Amino acid sequence: MNLMEYQGKELFRRVGIPVPRSQHCKTADDVAAFVEKNPGNWVVKAQVLMGGRGKAGKIKFAKNADEARAVTTDILATPMPPNRQNPNGEPINAVLVEETLDIALEAYCAIAIDRTTKKPVVMVSKFGGMDIEEVSEKHPESIAKHFIDVAVGYSPFIGRELAFASELDPGFRKQFPAIVAGIYDLFFKYGAKLVEINPLALTKDGRVIASDAKIELDDDALYKNPEFKDWQAVLPLDEDEALAAAAGLGIRNFRRFPGDVGTMANGAGLAMGTMDAVKNAGGEIANFLDVGGGANAERVRKCYELVVNHTPAKVFFVNIFGGITRGDEVAKGIVQAMKETTSRKIPLVIRLTGTNEKEGREILAAAGMTPVETMDEGAKRAVELASA
Amino acid sequence: MNLMEYQGKELFRRVGIPVPRSQHCKTADDVAAFVEKNPGNWVVKAQVLMGGRGKAGKIKFAKNADEARAVTTDILATPMPPNRQNPNGEPINAVLVEETLDIALEAYCAIAIDRTTKKPVVMVSKFGGMDIEEVSEKHPESIAKHFIDVAVGYSPFIGRELAFASELDPGFRKQFPAIVAGIYDLFFKYGAKLVEINPLALTKDGRVIASDAKIELDDDALYKNPEFKDWQAVLPLDEDEALAAAAGLGIRNFRRFPGDVGTMANGAGLAMGTMDAVKNAGGEIANFLDVGGGANAERVRKCYELVVNHTPAKVFFVNIFGGITRGDEVAKGIVQAMKETTSRKIPLVIRLTGTNEKEGREILAAAGMTPVETMDEGAKRAVELASA
Amino acid sequence: MSIFLDKNSKVIVQGITGGEGSYHTSRMLAYGTNIVGGVTPGKGGQKTEHGLPVFDTVKNAVNATGATHTVIFVPPPFAADALYEAHEAGITFAVCITEGVPVHDMLKVVATTHGMRIIGPNCPGLISPGRSSVGIMPGHVFKEGNVGLISRSGTLTYEVVDLLTRAGFGQSTCVGIGGDPIIGTTFVDCLREFKNDPQTDAVVVCGEIGGSDEEDAAAFIKAHMPEMPIVAFIGGRNAPPGKSLGHAGAIISGTFGTPQSKINAFKAAGVPVADRPSEIPALLGERLAVRV
Amino acid sequence: MSIFLDKNSKVIVQGITGGEGSYHTSRMLAYGTNIVGGVTPGKGGQKTEHGLPVFDTVKNAVNATGATHTVIFVPPPFAADALYEAHEAGITFAVCITEGVPVHDMLKVVATTHGMRIIGPNCPGLISPGRSSVGIMPGHVFKEGNVGLISRSGTLTYEVVDLLTRAGFGQSTCVGIGGDPIIGTTFVDCLREFKNDPQTDAVVVCGEIGGSDEEDAAAFIKAHMPEMPIVAFIGGRNAPPGKSLGHAGAIISGTFGTPQSKINAFKAAGVPVADRPSEIPALLGERLAVRV
């Protein structure tokens, strides 16, 4: 789960990472009222998950209440412009009004999980404020990394070493170890997979402040902090995620593509393999769908309807290889789902093997469905049916 | 630093260990007012560091406000009876009024530091409410221990294993892992050297509650929790500790004995060795005194005056072996201290060797003091002077 | 021979009285796995429906049975605890089936359970055909033989095994290492074992997009196993880019993680990469023929 | 030979520009210790008053000098951090002089700095007479020879060494292991080294009341070093009982910790126990004579 900037900064506050003074507002009137009460130079920032707010004109400055009202109205007037994952853009429901900082220098600081060393890695660069991918291309030597031994955890030398190794300006140094301590604390306490401060600002009066906040929380750890359920509620899902959630699937278990072969498989690996097989058979897939374990009738019906109603699929290729998922249950699910669905009917191609395969095939046969033998055969058949 | 029961229970509350409902009160009127407002069965417990409250009549029950006033007045009337370390007993300045529990069973649970394995050890016994030393004698097999890997920390299986291994009544089991989690949390978060719950009560209505709290905090870690400075302020020092503190020494650096040979050495090991040497020379020591490092004039003068004014010492044996402590500084300190002191004069026997020994001896010589060569020689000389 | 387990490996099941635990215990027993008992706190002293003894703690189970292997069927919030308990009780090999274990739990587990090999989490376990199955793999598609298999995916593994078996290639050991970001045992860990296993004459590596385990595996093969016939497959070559770890993730792994990076790495190590699972048996046959 | 360090051991000083660090660096240099630099964050690139290079981090110091040993003079709140930094930089031997390090800091340090030997904290360090001194011991009382010495006390160590030297017994290595509840290196760790050190023909163990390190040492001697001439001394035999760890402490160590327990343990291991430091040289002479 990716957090919005204002949520990220709230977590920064809790772990003692300095952030600019700010107010989260939902209307232009609220923004104007806040600026009226707190005179000064403010910046109004759209609260969205999509990147590119600056380029999209969704970050604007204001020196008084009238300006604040005007720029907020402007920001809220239109959604973020569309991109591939968000073909309708992203609605803007709130802004963050924040003090403008008199910035001397901008650095970059992040913590993430490194799969190879199986450790959290802290990354620091003296080039902040630009996309870190750009820094990595232009100044790869500028990125200092430290892989943390989680048995020890954070210790201040890590911050010191990173500051020296990345040649951070001495102005950062004194406060920097506490910043790294903060992101490590946040990372573990709240189960984050990524915490990024970009830019980490050094102000002209010598303060080190997190000017932006990008945090990805581990969905599997959300249960440890029940309040995050509320935080999640305000986060927008993209359209595929919203459809997946409505069908009772994990939000990452469904994604649409422009083809006409609908697919469903159990396990992300097999679901990807099914897509590959359809491509290899000369077809174009309509969707990726991992039904997960426990494919009962209700679940199968919902998946079928999701594909039939929300993609242009002409055929539904069901590819099940049973391990923890039992073939007889899946078969029962398919038969019952097809009985119960009220959606339009498209042909099914079923490949069912693995645990309780025999029982499953018997159930399908009894319902007049003949499963194919292999994935490639199924893909070929599905592509044929789609082109028919 | 040992905490009083009410302080310990405050820490229990913070880490989620259930404790009885209670109120900390300083007067009988406060107790009576509290009981008036909260009808029920209450127990009034003197808040002191000394053990043996029950036997001393300092734990009493009350069923109404009048009884509560009466028993509190009685408890506050006299100090705790004296023991060896507290020849004047311990004053009672406050009580804890606490709900009485309807107890079904009492267990024992503690965490401490094991020097040999270099790990925290959790100890559990189903025999609670009695002195654990007694349990250890009578039912040694009943004490289950778990040595915790601090790189991992607490994990619930530890509580489960201990509950099963100590054959705790099943009534404890469900809540027990959270109790152990709590004491481990407290142990690390607040830098405790010992956390003991005795008894850990199982009430007749199935609640598991810490009925008493015994906590020793690591003096070296107090700086991490500044509030403990305030907590420390209300804790009584025994007389030797109070004298040591007044002289600017650590409270464990000074202790009196009934003899007439005053001593001072640098380092606890040498201070103990000095005592041994005096004993071996046939003398009786007046005190143990570890002056620590950096024995400057002010420090030496205060130590001298501490011994001269508060013990019946007839001689002051100064035994310095310089490592981190430099002989010349100590010598200067001794010379200046003897010039500045306004207390009565007793003969000094000085043994000074180690780092900057030569310079130190020259300074002493210039002041007309002739140091002895060895510790045994110094002890012999001191004993002779004391008997003279 | 086989890697990680053999017919005599004594296995316990943590969570044996739960639905999944009980079901898969039956299946493992049917396969011939030497399951010696299970653990469910509070049910110590009882017998399972399979007639196996239940213990309150792993320590008790190990003391009573001499178990060295465990397979864990517990809900995600309790998986790390189960692994710590197994480690402290002296278990040396643990398979964690559980899906959805917080990644931070695993970061700490892998950093602190030295001396215990962990397969998973979020994995189907492993099987040494004809000897033992520890996990949830469907035993009937496997066949004893001389091909080792390592896979990040669950169901895709069965797919590949099925193809191998049908093509006449039996397996020495098949390991589903799991697809989570932090797993106990990587491709390289398994390759090292296969290298030293006299029964294993060839290896199939089933990778996936993302991460850099495949690149590490290719580098290991190049350096340490150039003679071993090995075939690779990369799943998800047509997969959506999806929501990544974010920018920082890209920096850690550099250009790694893309299908092309993985394919290039394997090719540079002399390892042919199948375009689809059904090509694997033929490529394997070629490699084994070259060797002979 | 000597244990833990020799003339060539490259030593850095953490906290070299502080008062104590600077003073004792001078003394160690005067003794002949091969100090190659020091660490003070923010002063990297400077030179100390002794002409040694200062580095911002231990890693930089190790990279530039090849140091393997460190001696730490930093205030108590920073001692654990200094030890972690040394460990991560590849230092294999650390002496921590600092007094007052929180015991929980040390619990975690000893549990996580595998591969680095730590002496202390709250210790005077060690000295291999004629070769190197790492710490704060007064070098002039030591003399090169064949007696190893281990002590929990600081100043009492010098006392004993002084007596040994005056009696003609030179020392191979003298280690002050520190008196804190949790220390990096125990009597047994040192005895194991002395057992394998060809220069060490005899050992003096200076214990103290409290804990059970002495009992452990006696058991080790009995089991592994029965032939080595060893003499023990227990300080604080007339010490006040003091405020103990509380009841729980007594249970952990059982009846251990009392002077009598320690004396009995040594006697059971065939190790004579001196009643006072000045008896040590004579007892050592007897033990060495028996051996010859």
mmCIF file of C-alpha atoms in Angstrom, chain A residues 14-214:
data_model
loop_
_atom_site.group_PDB
_atom_site.id
_atom_site.type_symbol
_atom_site.label_atom_id
_atom_site.label_comp_id
_atom_site.label_asym_id
_atom_site.label_seq_id
_atom_site.Cartn_x
_atom_site.Cartn_y
_atom_site.Cartn_z
ATOM 1 C CA ARG A 14 5.750 10.165 14.788
ATOM 2 C CA VAL A 15 9.327 8.954 14.453
ATOM 3 C CA GLY A 16 10.801 12.423 14.888
ATOM 4 C CA ILE A 17 11.799 13.203 11.312
ATOM 5 C CA PRO A 18 11.382 16.974 10.852
ATOM 6 C CA VAL A 19 8.772 17.928 8.249
ATOM 7 C CA PRO A 20 7.519 21.358 7.148
ATOM 8 C CA ARG A 21 4.578 22.860 9.021
ATOM 9 C CA SER A 22 1.466 21.865 7.092
ATOM 10 C CA GLN A 23 -2.294 21.370 7.012
ATOM 11 C CA HIS A 24 -4.286 18.724 5.160
ATOM 12 C CA CYS A 25 -7.344 20.354 3.530
ATOM 13 C CA LYS A 26 -10.222 19.152 1.374
ATOM 14 C CA THR A 27 -11.570 22.461 0.054
ATOM 15 C CA ALA A 28 -10.282 25.769 -1.247
ATOM 16 C CA ASP A 29 -12.138 27.518 1.588
ATOM 17 C CA ASP A 30 -10.337 25.465 4.191
ATOM 18 C CA VAL A 31 -7.010 26.305 2.566
ATOM 19 C CA ALA A 32 -7.874 30.006 2.427
ATOM 20 C CA ALA A 33 -8.988 30.010 6.053
ATOM 21 C CA PHE A 34 -5.779 28.301 7.137
ATOM 22 C CA VAL A 35 -3.585 30.775 5.234
ATOM 23 C CA GLU A 36 -5.626 33.683 6.578
ATOM 24 C CA LYS A 37 -4.857 32.531 10.120
ATOM 25 C CA ASN A 38 -1.224 31.700 9.352
ATOM 26 C CA PRO A 39 0.251 34.430 7.199
ATOM 27 C CA GLY A 40 3.354 33.567 5.208
ATOM 28 C CA ASN A 41 4.483 31.856 2.051
ATOM 29 C CA TRP A 42 2.694 28.586 1.410
ATOM 30 C CA VAL A 43 2.713 25.882 -1.193
ATOM 31 C CA VAL A 44 -0.418 23.899 -2.059
ATOM 32 C CA LYS A 45 0.202 20.305 -3.169
ATOM 33 C CA ALA A 46 -2.357 17.890 -4.607
ATOM 34 C CA GLN A 47 -2.570 14.692 -2.538
ATOM 35 C CA VAL A 48 -2.462 11.865 -5.059
ATOM 36 C CA LEU A 49 -0.565 8.635 -5.543
ATOM 37 C CA MET A 50 0.433 9.323 -9.133
ATOM 38 C CA GLY A 51 3.790 10.939 -9.831
ATOM 39 C CA GLY A 52 4.428 14.068 -11.891
ATOM 40 C CA ARG A 53 2.402 16.514 -9.781
ATOM 41 C CA GLY A 54 4.715 19.405 -10.568
ATOM 42 C CA LYS A 55 4.573 18.939 -14.342
ATOM 43 C CA ALA A 56 0.786 18.531 -14.162
ATOM 44 C CA GLY A 57 0.452 21.925 -12.451
ATOM 45 C CA LYS A 58 -0.759 20.367 -9.232
ATOM 46 C CA ILE A 59 1.774 22.065 -6.985
ATOM 47 C CA LYS A 60 1.295 25.827 -6.676
ATOM 48 C CA PHE A 61 2.482 28.658 -4.450
ATOM 49 C CA ALA A 62 0.428 31.242 -2.576
ATOM 50 C CA LYS A 63 1.353 34.284 -0.540
ATOM 51 C CA ASN A 64 -2.065 35.092 0.896
ATOM 52 C CA ALA A 65 -5.527 33.656 1.450
ATOM 53 C CA ASP A 66 -6.917 34.827 -1.875
ATOM 54 C CA GLU A 67 -4.077 33.331 -3.833
ATOM 55 C CA ALA A 68 -4.402 30.162 -1.763
ATOM 56 C CA ARG A 69 -8.082 29.854 -2.579
ATOM 57 C CA ALA A 70 -7.438 30.455 -6.257
ATOM 58 C CA VAL A 71 -4.633 27.935 -6.682
ATOM 59 C CA THR A 72 -6.457 25.289 -4.644
ATOM 60 C CA THR A 73 -9.586 25.727 -6.727
ATOM 61 C CA ASP A 74 -7.442 25.317 -9.792
ATOM 62 C CA ILE A 75 -5.718 22.183 -8.442
ATOM 63 C CA LEU A 76 -8.978 20.535 -7.386
ATOM 64 C CA ALA A 77 -10.750 21.434 -10.652
ATOM 65 C CA THR A 78 -9.331 18.588 -12.752
ATOM 66 C CA PRO A 79 -7.969 15.135 -11.978
ATOM 67 C CA MET A 80 -4.362 14.162 -12.523
ATOM 68 C CA PRO A 81 -3.737 13.521 -16.231
ATOM 69 C CA PRO A 82 -4.044 9.847 -17.261
ATOM 70 C CA ASN A 83 -1.205 7.395 -17.651
ATOM 71 C CA ARG A 84 -1.098 3.713 -18.572
ATOM 72 C CA GLN A 85 -2.230 2.373 -15.226
ATOM 73 C CA ASN A 86 -4.739 5.149 -14.694
ATOM 74 C CA PRO A 87 -6.484 5.652 -18.031
ATOM 75 C CA ASN A 88 -8.882 8.085 -16.375
ATOM 76 C CA GLY A 89 -6.242 9.874 -14.376
ATOM 77 C CA GLU A 90 -6.588 10.171 -10.619
ATOM 78 C CA PRO A 91 -9.189 12.313 -8.849
ATOM 79 C CA ILE A 92 -7.819 14.945 -6.482
ATOM 80 C CA ASN A 93 -9.778 15.040 -3.263
ATOM 81 C CA ALA A 94 -7.419 16.942 -0.997
ATOM 82 C CA VAL A 95 -4.321 19.091 -0.841
ATOM 83 C CA LEU A 96 -1.525 19.699 1.613
ATOM 84 C CA VAL A 97 -0.828 23.352 2.446
ATOM 85 C CA GLU A 98 2.756 23.543 3.533
ATOM 86 C CA GLU A 99 5.251 26.197 4.571
ATOM 87 C CA THR A 100 7.718 26.985 1.811
ATOM 88 C CA LEU A 101 11.282 26.279 2.809
ATOM 89 C CA ASP A 102 14.249 28.473 2.077
ATOM 90 C CA ILE A 103 16.331 25.629 0.730
ATOM 91 C CA ALA A 104 20.119 25.709 0.456
ATOM 92 C CA LEU A 105 20.743 22.104 -0.647
ATOM 93 C CA GLU A 106 18.724 18.998 -1.468
ATOM 94 C CA ALA A 107 19.813 15.412 -0.747
ATOM 95 C CA TYR A 108 18.218 11.993 -1.202
ATOM 96 C CA CYS A 109 17.685 9.375 1.496
ATOM 97 C CA ALA A 110 15.731 6.109 1.327
ATOM 98 C CA ILE A 111 15.427 2.686 2.874
ATOM 99 C CA ALA A 112 14.240 -0.382 0.977
ATOM 100 C CA ILE A 113 14.557 -4.164 1.079
ATOM 101 C CA ASP A 114 17.364 -5.829 -0.827
ATOM 102 C CA ARG A 115 16.383 -9.331 -1.890
ATOM 103 C CA THR A 116 19.909 -10.507 -2.640
ATOM 104 C CA THR A 117 21.504 -9.708 0.718
ATOM 105 C CA LYS A 118 18.132 -10.209 2.491
ATOM 106 C CA LYS A 119 18.735 -6.960 4.341
ATOM 107 C CA PRO A 120 17.269 -3.482 4.527
ATOM 108 C CA VAL A 121 19.425 -1.095 2.539
ATOM 109 C CA VAL A 122 19.747 2.630 3.208
ATOM 110 C CA MET A 123 20.646 4.716 0.179
ATOM 111 C CA VAL A 124 21.888 8.280 0.272
ATOM 112 C CA SER A 125 22.913 10.731 -2.418
ATOM 113 C CA LYS A 126 23.886 14.356 -2.296
ATOM 114 C CA PHE A 127 21.828 14.826 -5.454
ATOM 115 C CA GLY A 128 18.296 15.240 -4.169
ATOM 116 C CA GLY A 129 15.177 16.675 -5.692
ATOM 117 C CA MET A 130 15.556 14.836 -8.967
ATOM 118 C CA ASP A 131 14.364 11.370 -9.866
ATOM 119 C CA ILE A 132 16.696 8.864 -8.231
ATOM 120 C CA GLU A 133 16.742 6.830 -11.442
ATOM 121 C CA GLU A 134 18.222 9.866 -13.105
ATOM 122 C CA VAL A 135 20.815 10.224 -10.350
ATOM 123 C CA SER A 136 21.634 6.552 -10.728
ATOM 124 C CA GLU A 137 22.308 7.083 -14.419
ATOM 125 C CA LYS A 138 24.167 10.370 -14.222
ATOM 126 C CA HIS A 139 26.000 10.043 -10.901
ATOM 127 C CA PRO A 140 26.000 6.353 -9.962
ATOM 128 C CA GLU A 141 29.096 6.855 -7.799
ATOM 129 C CA SER A 142 27.203 9.439 -5.731
ATOM 130 C CA ILE A 143 24.847 6.860 -4.207
ATOM 131 C CA ALA A 144 26.162 5.503 -0.911
ATOM 132 C CA LYS A 145 24.521 2.329 0.410
ATOM 133 C CA HIS A 146 24.528 0.602 3.750
ATOM 134 C CA PHE A 147 23.057 -2.851 4.240
ATOM 135 C CA ILE A 148 21.717 -3.108 7.779
ATOM 136 C CA ASP A 149 22.093 -6.171 9.989
ATOM 137 C CA VAL A 150 18.588 -6.405 11.428
ATOM 138 C CA ALA A 151 19.858 -8.411 14.394
ATOM 139 C CA VAL A 152 21.640 -5.203 15.443
ATOM 140 C CA GLY A 153 19.267 -2.678 13.914
ATOM 141 C CA TYR A 154 20.154 0.942 13.436
ATOM 142 C CA SER A 155 23.166 2.393 15.180
ATOM 143 C CA PRO A 156 24.331 5.983 14.673
ATOM 144 C CA PHE A 157 27.565 5.027 12.917
ATOM 145 C CA ILE A 158 25.437 3.992 9.947
ATOM 146 C CA GLY A 159 24.197 7.539 9.506
ATOM 147 C CA ARG A 160 27.699 8.931 9.964
ATOM 148 C CA GLU A 161 29.248 6.522 7.461
ATOM 149 C CA LEU A 162 26.569 7.294 4.883
ATOM 150 C CA ALA A 163 26.968 11.037 5.337
ATOM 151 C CA PHE A 164 30.713 10.827 4.812
ATOM 152 C CA ALA A 165 30.586 8.232 2.022
ATOM 153 C CA SER A 166 28.016 10.230 0.029
ATOM 154 C CA GLU A 167 29.914 13.444 0.695
ATOM 155 C CA LEU A 168 26.837 15.160 2.088
ATOM 156 C CA ASP A 169 27.444 18.809 2.806
ATOM 157 C CA PRO A 170 28.703 19.233 6.408
ATOM 158 C CA GLY A 171 25.517 21.208 7.091
ATOM 159 C CA PHE A 172 23.574 17.949 6.979
ATOM 160 C CA ARG A 173 25.911 15.910 9.125
ATOM 161 C CA LYS A 174 24.879 16.660 12.654
ATOM 162 C CA GLN A 175 21.177 15.982 12.078
ATOM 163 C CA PHE A 176 21.600 13.225 9.523
ATOM 164 C CA PRO A 177 22.057 10.191 11.821
ATOM 165 C CA ALA A 178 18.731 11.051 13.495
ATOM 166 C CA ILE A 179 17.035 11.156 10.077
ATOM 167 C CA VAL A 180 18.326 7.689 9.215
ATOM 168 C CA ALA A 181 17.361 6.474 12.690
ATOM 169 C CA GLY A 182 13.877 7.803 11.978
ATOM 170 C CA ILE A 183 13.397 6.087 8.646
ATOM 171 C CA TYR A 184 14.723 2.806 10.031
ATOM 172 C CA ASP A 185 12.398 3.108 13.016
ATOM 173 C CA LEU A 186 9.464 3.824 10.719
ATOM 174 C CA PHE A 187 10.488 1.016 8.371
ATOM 175 C CA PHE A 188 10.309 -1.591 11.137
ATOM 176 C CA LYS A 189 7.615 -0.178 13.370
ATOM 177 C CA TYR A 190 5.108 0.247 10.566
ATOM 178 C CA GLY A 191 6.240 -2.588 8.269
ATOM 179 C CA ALA A 192 7.349 -0.428 5.325
ATOM 180 C CA LYS A 193 8.870 -1.838 2.172
ATOM 181 C CA LEU A 194 10.114 1.552 1.043
ATOM 182 C CA VAL A 195 10.629 4.887 2.768
ATOM 183 C CA GLU A 196 11.986 7.636 0.571
ATOM 184 C CA ILE A 197 12.780 11.242 1.428
ATOM 185 C CA ASN A 198 13.366 13.173 -1.762
ATOM 186 C CA PRO A 199 14.343 15.841 -1.358
ATOM 187 C CA LEU A 200 15.809 15.935 2.111
ATOM 188 C CA ALA A 201 16.261 19.677 2.401
ATOM 189 C CA LEU A 202 18.983 21.665 4.136
ATOM 190 C CA THR A 203 17.467 25.085 4.725
ATOM 191 C CA LYS A 204 19.468 28.286 4.646
ATOM 192 C CA ASP A 205 19.018 28.567 8.400
ATOM 193 C CA GLY A 206 20.597 25.140 8.914
ATOM 194 C CA ARG A 207 17.594 22.874 9.473
ATOM 195 C CA VAL A 208 17.389 19.432 7.860
ATOM 196 C CA ILE A 209 13.790 18.744 6.820
ATOM 197 C CA ALA A 210 11.984 16.027 4.876
ATOM 198 C CA SER A 211 10.434 18.004 2.055
ATOM 199 C CA ASP A 212 8.557 15.057 0.527
ATOM 200 C CA ALA A 213 7.558 11.592 1.772
ATOM 201 C CA LYS A 214 7.120 8.427 -0.240
#
